[in-house]
mmCIF file of C-alpha atoms and ligand atoms in Angstrom:
data_model
loop_
_atom_site.group_PDB
_atom_site.id
_atom_site.type_symbol
_atom_site.label_atom_id
_atom_site.label_comp_id
_atom_site.label_asym_id
_atom_site.label_seq_id
_atom_site.Cartn_x
_atom_site.Cartn_y
_atom_site.Cartn_z
ATOM 1 C CA MET A 1 86.172 105.640 122.435
ATOM 2 C CA SER A 2 86.721 107.220 119.068
ATOM 3 C CA ARG A 3 83.887 107.069 116.564
ATOM 4 C CA PRO A 4 83.895 104.167 114.082
ATOM 5 C CA ASN A 5 85.087 104.765 110.553
ATOM 6 C CA LEU A 6 82.272 104.908 107.983
ATOM 7 C CA LEU A 7 84.635 103.354 105.420
ATOM 8 C CA ASP A 8 84.854 100.221 107.571
ATOM 9 C CA LEU A 9 81.178 99.434 107.055
ATOM 10 C CA SER A 10 80.141 96.924 104.422
ATOM 11 C CA ARG A 11 77.085 97.737 102.328
ATOM 12 C CA ASP A 12 75.021 95.416 104.558
ATOM 13 C CA GLN A 13 76.275 97.015 107.754
ATOM 14 C CA LEU A 14 75.635 100.493 106.398
ATOM 15 C CA THR A 15 72.138 99.524 105.301
ATOM 16 C CA ALA A 16 71.407 97.971 108.712
ATOM 17 C CA THR A 17 72.616 101.118 110.499
ATOM 18 C CA LEU A 18 70.498 103.370 108.303
ATOM 19 C CA THR A 19 67.340 101.293 108.520
ATOM 20 C CA GLY A 20 67.909 101.145 112.284
ATOM 21 C CA TRP A 21 67.733 104.945 112.212
ATOM 22 C CA GLY A 22 64.449 104.771 110.295
ATOM 23 C CA GLN A 23 66.064 105.724 106.975
ATOM 24 C CA PRO A 24 65.183 104.120 103.637
ATOM 25 C CA ALA A 25 67.690 101.498 102.484
ATOM 26 C CA TYR A 26 68.543 103.417 99.291
ATOM 27 C CA ARG A 27 70.438 105.929 101.424
ATOM 28 C CA ALA A 28 73.235 103.362 101.683
ATOM 29 C CA ALA A 29 73.775 103.494 97.902
ATOM 30 C CA GLN A 30 73.710 107.291 98.032
ATOM 31 C CA ILE A 31 76.311 107.399 100.789
ATOM 32 C CA GLU A 32 78.542 104.873 99.039
ATOM 33 C CA ASN A 33 78.290 106.955 95.907
ATOM 34 C CA TRP A 34 79.476 110.011 97.837
ATOM 35 C CA LEU A 35 82.306 108.104 99.452
ATOM 36 C CA TYR A 36 83.670 105.965 96.629
ATOM 37 C CA LYS A 37 82.655 107.829 93.464
ATOM 38 C CA GLN A 38 82.625 111.480 94.535
ATOM 39 C CA HIS A 39 85.407 110.998 97.100
ATOM 40 C CA ALA A 40 83.623 113.200 99.638
ATOM 41 C CA ALA A 41 85.858 114.114 102.542
ATOM 42 C CA SER A 42 83.041 115.067 104.917
ATOM 43 C CA VAL A 43 79.296 114.570 105.314
ATOM 44 C CA ASP A 44 78.763 118.273 104.588
ATOM 45 C CA GLU A 45 79.471 117.487 100.948
ATOM 46 C CA MET A 46 76.746 114.814 100.797
ATOM 47 C CA THR A 47 74.125 117.303 99.689
ATOM 48 C CA SER A 48 71.614 114.726 98.460
ATOM 49 C CA LEU A 49 71.114 113.547 102.062
ATOM 50 C CA PRO A 50 68.687 115.247 104.449
ATOM 51 C CA LYS A 51 70.413 117.591 106.867
ATOM 52 C CA ALA A 52 69.397 115.631 109.962
ATOM 53 C CA LEU A 53 70.908 112.451 108.526
ATOM 54 C CA ARG A 54 74.123 114.248 107.675
ATOM 55 C CA GLN A 55 74.273 115.488 111.251
ATOM 56 C CA ARG A 56 73.731 112.026 112.680
ATOM 57 C CA LEU A 57 76.381 110.506 110.420
ATOM 58 C CA ALA A 58 78.835 113.208 111.468
ATOM 59 C CA ASP A 59 78.016 112.632 115.150
ATOM 60 C CA GLU A 60 78.443 108.878 115.015
ATOM 61 C CA PHE A 61 81.085 108.195 112.376
ATOM 62 C CA VAL A 62 84.417 109.383 111.098
ATOM 63 C CA VAL A 63 84.261 109.853 107.321
ATOM 64 C CA GLN A 64 87.935 110.407 106.572
ATOM 65 C CA PRO A 65 90.156 108.846 109.256
ATOM 66 C CA LEU A 66 93.404 110.269 107.871
ATOM 67 C CA SER A 67 94.764 113.735 108.449
ATOM 68 C CA MET A 68 97.685 115.054 106.454
ATOM 69 C CA VAL A 69 100.849 115.520 108.501
ATOM 70 C CA THR A 70 103.096 116.486 105.645
ATOM 71 C CA ALA A 71 103.209 116.119 101.864
ATOM 72 C CA LEU A 72 106.187 116.389 99.581
ATOM 73 C CA GLU A 73 106.323 116.760 95.820
ATOM 74 C CA SER A 74 109.473 115.601 94.007
ATOM 75 C CA ALA A 75 111.378 118.256 92.078
ATOM 76 C CA ASP A 76 110.268 116.756 88.748
ATOM 77 C CA GLY A 77 106.612 116.854 89.887
ATOM 78 C CA PHE A 78 106.077 113.150 89.117
ATOM 79 C CA THR A 79 105.997 111.824 92.666
ATOM 80 C CA ARG A 80 103.982 113.001 95.612
ATOM 81 C CA LYS A 81 104.378 111.480 99.034
ATOM 82 C CA SER A 82 102.154 112.055 102.017
ATOM 83 C CA LEU A 83 102.512 111.220 105.660
ATOM 84 C CA PHE A 84 99.092 110.752 107.274
ATOM 85 C CA ALA A 85 98.079 110.524 110.922
ATOM 86 C CA LEU A 86 95.469 107.943 111.949
ATOM 87 C CA PRO A 87 92.908 108.771 114.647
ATOM 88 C CA ASP A 88 95.163 107.208 117.324
ATOM 89 C CA GLY A 89 98.142 109.290 116.225
ATOM 90 C CA ARG A 90 99.960 106.483 114.391
ATOM 91 C CA GLU A 91 101.455 107.581 111.090
ATOM 92 C CA ILE A 92 101.442 105.937 107.676
ATOM 93 C CA GLU A 93 102.703 106.868 104.242
ATOM 94 C CA ALA A 94 101.288 106.745 100.730
ATOM 95 C CA VAL A 95 102.984 107.733 97.482
ATOM 96 C CA LEU A 96 101.566 108.763 94.124
ATOM 97 C CA MET A 97 103.715 108.114 91.072
ATOM 98 C CA ARG A 98 102.648 109.769 87.848
ATOM 99 C CA TYR A 99 103.665 108.110 84.624
ATOM 100 C CA ASP A 100 102.612 108.967 81.058
ATOM 101 C CA LYS A 101 99.257 107.263 81.141
ATOM 102 C CA ARG A 102 99.152 105.841 84.639
ATOM 103 C CA ASN A 103 98.750 107.279 88.093
ATOM 104 C CA THR A 104 100.005 104.579 90.413
ATOM 105 C CA LEU A 105 99.348 104.819 94.103
ATOM 106 C CA CYS A 106 101.468 102.975 96.663
ATOM 107 C CA ILE A 107 99.613 102.427 99.941
ATOM 108 C CA SER A 108 100.232 101.057 103.429
ATOM 109 C CA THR A 109 98.506 98.126 105.128
ATOM 110 C CA GLN A 110 100.088 98.397 108.580
ATOM 111 C CA ALA A 111 101.531 101.128 110.787
ATOM 112 C CA GLY A 112 105.116 99.897 110.996
ATOM 113 C CA CYS A 113 106.077 96.319 110.150
ATOM 114 C CA ALA A 114 107.065 93.207 112.084
ATOM 115 C CA MET A 115 109.171 91.605 109.322
ATOM 116 C CA ASP A 116 112.372 93.281 110.494
ATOM 117 C CA CYS A 117 114.192 93.567 107.134
ATOM 118 C CA PRO A 118 117.256 95.584 108.161
ATOM 119 C CA PHE A 119 117.551 97.622 104.923
ATOM 120 C CA CYS A 120 113.949 98.877 105.089
ATOM 121 C CA ALA A 121 112.980 102.049 106.928
ATOM 122 C CA THR A 122 109.626 100.602 108.003
ATOM 123 C CA GLY A 123 111.327 97.430 109.218
ATOM 124 C CA GLN A 124 113.598 99.560 111.371
ATOM 125 C CA MET A 125 110.693 101.258 113.143
ATOM 126 C CA GLY A 126 109.022 97.999 114.246
ATOM 127 C CA PHE A 127 105.363 97.041 114.262
ATOM 128 C CA MET A 128 102.658 99.310 115.655
ATOM 129 C CA ARG A 129 99.350 97.898 114.418
ATOM 130 C CA ASN A 130 97.289 96.611 111.518
ATOM 131 C CA LEU A 131 95.251 99.092 109.521
ATOM 132 C CA THR A 132 91.549 98.465 109.105
ATOM 133 C CA ALA A 133 90.149 98.022 105.595
ATOM 134 C CA GLY A 134 88.656 101.519 105.865
ATOM 135 C CA GLU A 135 92.032 103.016 106.729
ATOM 136 C CA ILE A 136 93.597 101.272 103.734
ATOM 137 C CA VAL A 137 90.841 102.471 101.386
ATOM 138 C CA ALA A 138 90.976 105.998 102.844
ATOM 139 C CA GLN A 139 94.483 106.491 101.414
ATOM 140 C CA VAL A 140 93.143 105.815 97.925
ATOM 141 C CA LEU A 141 90.162 108.127 98.348
ATOM 142 C CA ILE A 142 92.323 111.061 99.453
ATOM 143 C CA TYR A 143 94.522 110.773 96.373
ATOM 144 C CA ALA A 144 91.555 110.097 94.088
ATOM 145 C CA ARG A 145 90.090 113.376 95.294
ATOM 146 C CA GLN A 146 93.316 115.259 94.599
ATOM 147 C CA LEU A 147 93.667 113.713 91.139
ATOM 148 C CA GLY A 148 89.973 114.269 90.435
ATOM 149 C CA ALA A 149 90.506 118.006 90.845
ATOM 150 C CA GLU A 150 92.931 117.748 87.894
ATOM 151 C CA GLY A 151 90.509 115.610 85.864
ATOM 152 C CA LYS A 152 92.645 112.516 86.516
ATOM 153 C CA HIS A 153 92.174 109.122 88.160
ATOM 154 C CA VAL A 154 94.028 106.575 90.213
ATOM 155 C CA THR A 155 94.707 103.929 87.548
ATOM 156 C CA ASN A 156 96.843 101.469 89.550
ATOM 157 C CA ILE A 157 97.288 100.570 93.181
ATOM 158 C CA VAL A 158 100.280 98.792 94.652
ATOM 159 C CA PHE A 159 100.269 97.448 98.202
ATOM 160 C CA MET A 160 103.923 98.301 98.689
ATOM 161 C CA GLY A 161 103.833 100.989 101.341
ATOM 162 C CA MET A 162 104.370 100.407 105.038
ATOM 163 C CA GLY A 163 103.707 96.952 106.385
ATOM 164 C CA GLU A 164 103.329 93.378 105.211
ATOM 165 C CA PRO A 165 99.928 93.097 103.501
ATOM 166 C CA LEU A 166 99.700 89.322 103.902
ATOM 167 C CA ALA A 167 100.275 89.650 107.662
ATOM 168 C CA ASN A 168 97.074 91.736 107.713
ATOM 169 C CA TYR A 169 95.275 89.421 105.337
ATOM 170 C CA ALA A 170 91.604 89.862 106.199
ATOM 171 C CA GLU A 171 91.580 93.670 106.236
ATOM 172 C CA THR A 172 93.782 93.930 103.149
ATOM 173 C CA TRP A 173 91.428 91.686 101.186
ATOM 174 C CA LYS A 174 88.396 93.515 102.473
ATOM 175 C CA ALA A 175 90.029 96.693 101.139
ATOM 176 C CA ILE A 176 90.844 95.038 97.798
ATOM 177 C CA ARG A 177 87.225 93.957 97.387
ATOM 178 C CA ARG A 178 85.936 97.411 98.236
ATOM 179 C CA LEU A 179 88.362 99.008 95.782
ATOM 180 C CA ASN A 180 87.358 96.475 93.133
ATOM 181 C CA ASP A 181 83.587 96.556 93.760
ATOM 182 C CA PRO A 182 81.615 98.336 90.983
ATOM 183 C CA ASP A 183 79.562 99.970 93.760
ATOM 184 C CA GLY A 184 82.780 100.864 95.559
ATOM 185 C CA PHE A 185 85.884 102.391 93.995
ATOM 186 C CA ASN A 186 85.514 100.208 90.881
ATOM 187 C CA LEU A 187 89.143 99.658 89.982
ATOM 188 C CA GLY A 188 89.993 96.443 88.105
ATOM 189 C CA ALA A 189 91.735 93.861 90.286
ATOM 190 C CA ARG A 190 94.312 93.457 87.514
ATOM 191 C CA ASN A 191 95.321 97.048 88.169
ATOM 192 C CA MET A 192 96.294 96.176 91.727
ATOM 193 C CA THR A 193 99.490 94.482 92.859
ATOM 194 C CA LEU A 194 100.250 93.145 96.285
ATOM 195 C CA SER A 195 103.841 92.835 97.416
ATOM 196 C CA THR A 196 104.851 90.317 100.061
ATOM 197 C CA VAL A 197 108.005 89.449 101.910
ATOM 198 C CA GLY A 198 107.044 85.814 101.201
ATOM 199 C CA LEU A 199 104.496 84.498 103.704
ATOM 200 C CA VAL A 200 103.973 81.081 102.227
ATOM 201 C CA SER A 201 100.606 80.052 103.683
ATOM 202 C CA ALA A 202 99.103 83.432 102.809
ATOM 203 C CA ILE A 203 100.406 83.190 99.220
ATOM 204 C CA ARG A 204 98.627 79.840 98.998
ATOM 205 C CA GLN A 205 95.456 81.412 100.352
ATOM 206 C CA MET A 206 95.776 84.312 97.908
ATOM 207 C CA SER A 207 96.000 81.950 94.961
ATOM 208 C CA LYS A 208 92.411 80.850 95.695
ATOM 209 C CA GLU A 209 90.926 84.366 95.810
ATOM 210 C CA PRO A 210 88.663 85.174 92.863
ATOM 211 C CA GLU A 211 90.074 88.699 92.390
ATOM 212 C CA GLN A 212 92.929 88.740 89.876
ATOM 213 C CA VAL A 213 95.286 90.886 91.926
ATOM 214 C CA GLY A 214 98.935 90.755 90.871
ATOM 215 C CA LEU A 215 101.515 89.167 93.143
ATOM 216 C CA ALA A 216 105.000 90.569 93.752
ATOM 217 C CA VAL A 217 107.491 88.780 95.985
ATOM 218 C CA SER A 218 110.441 90.521 97.636
ATOM 219 C CA LEU A 219 113.311 88.149 96.979
ATOM 220 C CA HIS A 220 116.498 90.235 97.353
ATOM 221 C CA ALA A 221 118.848 87.258 97.578
ATOM 222 C CA PRO A 222 119.469 84.075 95.551
ATOM 223 C CA ASP A 223 120.405 81.802 98.473
ATOM 224 C CA ASP A 224 119.097 81.066 101.954
ATOM 225 C CA GLU A 225 122.195 82.130 103.832
ATOM 226 C CA LEU A 226 122.119 85.666 102.485
ATOM 227 C CA ARG A 227 118.338 85.920 102.475
ATOM 228 C CA ASN A 228 118.251 84.926 106.159
ATOM 229 C CA THR A 229 120.088 88.166 106.934
ATOM 230 C CA ILE A 230 118.356 90.544 104.522
ATOM 231 C CA VAL A 231 114.845 89.114 104.852
ATOM 232 C CA PRO A 232 114.745 87.406 108.277
ATOM 233 C CA ILE A 233 111.372 85.703 107.689
ATOM 234 C CA ASN A 234 113.342 83.475 105.295
ATOM 235 C CA ARG A 235 114.329 81.421 108.333
ATOM 236 C CA ARG A 236 110.691 80.397 108.651
ATOM 237 C CA PHE A 237 109.894 80.216 104.940
ATOM 238 C CA PRO A 238 113.134 79.357 103.116
ATOM 239 C CA LEU A 239 113.539 79.814 99.375
ATOM 240 C CA ALA A 240 112.589 76.282 98.320
ATOM 241 C CA MET A 241 109.321 76.512 100.243
ATOM 242 C CA LEU A 242 108.613 80.021 98.957
ATOM 243 C CA LEU A 243 109.283 79.158 95.333
ATOM 244 C CA GLU A 244 107.148 76.052 95.575
ATOM 245 C CA ALA A 245 104.235 78.202 96.795
ATOM 246 C CA VAL A 246 104.860 80.672 93.944
ATOM 247 C CA ARG A 247 105.009 77.832 91.415
ATOM 248 C CA ASP A 248 101.666 76.513 92.678
ATOM 249 C CA TYR A 249 100.255 80.044 92.596
ATOM 250 C CA ILE A 250 101.195 80.320 88.916
ATOM 251 C CA ILE A 251 99.690 76.932 88.116
ATOM 252 C CA LEU A 252 96.409 77.903 89.780
ATOM 253 C CA THR A 253 96.131 81.491 88.525
ATOM 254 C CA HIS A 254 98.134 81.464 85.258
ATOM 255 C CA ARG A 255 99.427 84.869 86.281
ATOM 256 C CA ARG A 256 102.979 86.121 85.900
ATOM 257 C CA VAL A 257 104.615 86.834 89.252
ATOM 258 C CA THR A 258 106.994 89.730 89.839
ATOM 259 C CA PHE A 259 110.114 89.241 91.916
ATOM 260 C CA GLU A 260 111.536 92.351 93.502
ATOM 261 C CA TYR A 261 115.249 92.477 94.041
ATOM 262 C CA ALA A 262 116.841 95.482 95.758
ATOM 263 C CA LEU A 263 120.436 95.675 94.632
ATOM 264 C CA MET A 264 122.876 96.331 97.463
ATOM 265 C CA ASP A 265 126.441 97.183 96.669
ATOM 266 C CA HIS A 266 128.720 94.118 96.824
ATOM 267 C CA LEU A 267 126.177 92.215 98.901
ATOM 268 C CA ASN A 268 123.711 90.656 96.465
ATOM 269 C CA ASP A 269 124.705 92.232 93.135
ATOM 270 C CA SER A 270 127.498 90.114 91.672
ATOM 271 C CA GLU A 271 127.236 88.421 88.298
ATOM 272 C CA ALA A 272 127.575 85.037 89.997
ATOM 273 C CA GLN A 273 124.545 85.910 92.139
ATOM 274 C CA ALA A 274 122.661 86.938 88.997
ATOM 275 C CA ASP A 275 123.397 83.484 87.572
ATOM 276 C CA GLN A 276 122.232 81.842 90.783
ATOM 277 C CA LEU A 277 119.037 83.873 90.670
ATOM 278 C CA ALA A 278 118.442 82.923 87.037
ATOM 279 C CA GLN A 279 118.800 79.281 87.967
ATOM 280 C CA LEU A 280 116.401 79.634 90.872
ATOM 281 C CA LEU A 281 113.731 81.217 88.663
ATOM 282 C CA ASP A 282 114.304 79.007 85.647
ATOM 283 C CA GLY A 283 111.016 77.923 84.064
ATOM 284 C CA LEU A 284 108.810 80.166 86.225
ATOM 285 C CA LEU A 285 106.311 82.536 84.596
ATOM 286 C CA CYS A 286 107.864 85.586 86.177
ATOM 287 C CA HIS A 287 109.423 88.978 85.805
ATOM 288 C CA VAL A 288 112.265 90.450 87.842
ATOM 289 C CA ASN A 289 112.181 94.040 88.985
ATOM 290 C CA LEU A 290 115.589 95.331 89.955
ATOM 291 C CA ILE A 291 115.793 98.413 92.120
ATOM 292 C CA PRO A 292 119.017 99.846 93.461
ATOM 293 C CA LEU A 293 118.694 100.068 97.240
ATOM 294 C CA ASN A 294 117.516 103.442 98.439
ATOM 295 C CA PRO A 295 119.769 103.542 101.499
ATOM 296 C CA THR A 296 118.206 104.419 104.840
ATOM 297 C CA PRO A 297 120.130 106.033 107.693
ATOM 298 C CA GLY A 298 120.006 102.818 109.729
ATOM 299 C CA SER A 299 121.056 100.494 106.904
ATOM 300 C CA PRO A 300 124.604 99.126 106.740
ATOM 301 C CA TRP A 301 124.330 98.725 102.953
ATOM 302 C CA SER A 302 124.327 101.128 100.054
ATOM 303 C CA GLY A 303 122.726 100.987 96.610
ATOM 304 C CA SER A 304 124.573 99.370 93.715
ATOM 305 C CA SER A 305 126.239 101.532 91.092
ATOM 306 C CA ASP A 306 124.485 101.866 87.738
ATOM 307 C CA GLU A 307 127.255 99.798 86.229
ATOM 308 C CA ARG A 308 126.633 96.874 88.587
ATOM 309 C CA VAL A 309 122.844 97.220 88.193
ATOM 310 C CA TYR A 310 123.062 96.955 84.410
ATOM 311 C CA ALA A 311 125.592 94.113 84.529
ATOM 312 C CA PHE A 312 123.222 92.189 86.833
ATOM 313 C CA ARG A 313 120.282 92.890 84.536
ATOM 314 C CA ASP A 314 122.164 91.817 81.422
ATOM 315 C CA ARG A 315 123.127 88.558 83.064
ATOM 316 C CA LEU A 316 119.517 87.738 83.963
ATOM 317 C CA LYS A 317 118.314 88.692 80.508
ATOM 318 C CA ALA A 318 120.962 86.548 78.874
ATOM 319 C CA ALA A 319 119.579 83.625 80.889
ATOM 320 C CA GLY A 320 116.107 84.363 79.501
ATOM 321 C CA ILE A 321 114.598 85.974 82.617
ATOM 322 C CA PRO A 322 112.457 89.014 81.761
ATOM 323 C CA THR A 323 113.991 91.822 83.803
ATOM 324 C CA THR A 324 113.511 95.541 84.207
ATOM 325 C CA VAL A 325 115.323 98.134 86.258
ATOM 326 C CA ARG A 326 112.901 100.259 88.241
ATOM 327 C CA LEU A 327 113.467 103.977 88.007
ATOM 328 C CA ARG A 328 114.516 105.678 91.179
ATOM 329 C CA ARG A 329 111.392 107.691 91.658
ATOM 330 C CA GLY A 330 111.050 110.340 94.322
ATOM 331 C CA ILE A 331 114.474 109.709 95.778
ATOM 332 C CA ASP A 332 114.692 113.410 96.668
ATOM 333 C CA ILE A 333 111.572 113.177 98.813
ATOM 334 C CA ALA A 334 112.434 110.032 100.761
ATOM 335 C CA ALA A 335 109.798 108.106 98.829
ATOM 336 C CA GLY A 336 111.153 104.754 100.001
ATOM 337 C CA CYS A 337 108.891 102.884 102.359
ATOM 338 C CA GLY A 338 108.892 104.429 105.859
ATOM 339 C CA GLN A 339 111.507 107.024 105.086
ATOM 340 C CA LEU A 340 109.316 110.088 105.293
ATOM 341 C CA HIS A 341 107.992 109.079 108.706
ATOM 342 C CA ASN A 342 111.543 108.629 109.991
ATOM 343 C CA ALA A 343 112.804 111.867 108.444
ATOM 344 C CA HIS A 344 109.838 113.690 109.909
ATOM 345 C CA SER A 345 110.310 112.337 113.435
ATOM 346 C CA GLN A 346 114.011 113.269 113.257
ATOM 347 C CA GLN A 347 112.973 116.786 112.324
ATOM 348 C CA ARG A 348 110.504 116.956 115.184
ATOM 349 C CA LYS A 349 113.193 115.803 117.597
ATOM 350 C CA ALA A 350 115.665 118.339 116.226
ATOM 351 C CA ALA A 351 113.262 121.247 116.169
ATOM 352 C CA PRO A 352 110.571 120.889 118.813
ATOM 353 C CA ASN A 353 107.430 122.841 118.107
ATOM 354 C CA PRO A 354 107.974 126.192 119.875
ATOM 355 C CA GLU A 355 104.318 126.368 120.856
ATOM 356 C CA VAL A 356 104.449 123.187 122.916
HETATM 357 N N1 SAH B 1 106.193 94.003 103.075
HETATM 358 C C1 SAH B 1 106.030 93.967 101.663
HETATM 359 C C2 SAH B 1 105.724 95.309 101.029
HETATM 360 C C3 SAH B 1 106.476 96.507 101.519
HETATM 361 S S1 SAH B 1 107.841 97.257 100.759
HETATM 362 C C4 SAH B 1 107.231 93.353 101.013
HETATM 363 O O1 SAH B 1 108.189 93.073 101.714
HETATM 364 O O2 SAH B 1 107.212 93.119 99.811
HETATM 365 C C5 SAH B 1 107.799 97.169 99.035
HETATM 366 C C6 SAH B 1 109.154 96.812 98.450
HETATM 367 O O3 SAH B 1 110.149 97.817 98.732
HETATM 368 C C7 SAH B 1 109.715 95.507 98.979
HETATM 369 O O4 SAH B 1 110.258 94.782 97.907
HETATM 370 C C8 SAH B 1 110.812 95.984 99.892
HETATM 371 O O5 SAH B 1 111.767 94.989 100.126
HETATM 372 C C9 SAH B 1 111.332 97.189 99.137
HETATM 373 N N2 SAH B 1 112.145 98.115 99.935
HETATM 374 C C10 SAH B 1 112.001 98.457 101.227
HETATM 375 N N3 SAH B 1 112.951 99.330 101.589
HETATM 376 C C11 SAH B 1 113.695 99.579 100.503
HETATM 377 C C12 SAH B 1 114.814 100.399 100.238
HETATM 378 N N4 SAH B 1 115.343 101.133 101.198
HETATM 379 N N5 SAH B 1 115.344 100.404 99.005
HETATM 380 C C13 SAH B 1 114.782 99.637 98.022
HETATM 381 N N6 SAH B 1 113.722 98.838 98.200
HETATM 382 C C14 SAH B 1 113.181 98.797 99.428
#
């Protein structure tokens, strides 16, 4: 059995463990301060704790469950992507995108994904397992530590890495609360956005959560027939059902929802499809994010040309739908979801480690 992850303990659980060891309860606050404010990567750094306690913590818990497999910086220096190994050897990805005033971190909630979207690199690898809340939070703490060394902070978090966050609902929300908690990482919920393939019952559940996390929905097609192929879960939760859940979400939360739409050349990017999309979203408090597909080796589709992207955008805008085109960030470092893992395993297959 591997040791439990310290980051998976709630404040109450941590306090109970420490008092069980005969430690004063205030040690829990000290340890949480080291973890979530100082971003300590090991107990050795927790110098305000007695040595014997540090030793016991190190013997019984893992403090940082992720080890770096590989990290890539884009040529322009704005995007940094890391592939991390979990204690069981599974791999996940997280990406840092630096903007003028923001440092946005994109993190994973599952190793692999069961949603099977054929254009997505993570979808192509299949589902391995859910991450625990501690493993989700650990991705943020690693980057916070790196940014901290430059005097910078993680300002935004998007749950848009590997996996379907709403299919790992309980652990994802535990992570959100820990990241939001003033005694935890203390990042405003409004600075977090969760992206879903469109799991209707979970969207309904999310609309009742007190934390004001943003919702993004991966739409990618304006009709059921096409969406059934690009986003197979559409067969279970067709567009009418999905949009009804989103409409109710907006009524309950008064928050603007983002729709993501990956433009694929001559598949979902015609002006007629833009009109159909505009009709579908008519009257909704929303925003459309267009992103030309970042083609994966296994995908039969390619990204739309700039010309088609802008024509699609103009059409939506003309219909009164707020729309932006997302910059292709980190395309040179395979920053699309799951792509680094796949590129890395290809490399390992091609060039086996000579020492093995
Ligand atoms: N499972 C969640 C979050 C993961 S991916 C979801 O489906 O929303 C985050 C976004 O990236 C989704 O909109 C997803 O459809 C999109 N995406 C995945 N692969 C892509 C690719 N190769 N090119 C462009 N967008 C991609």
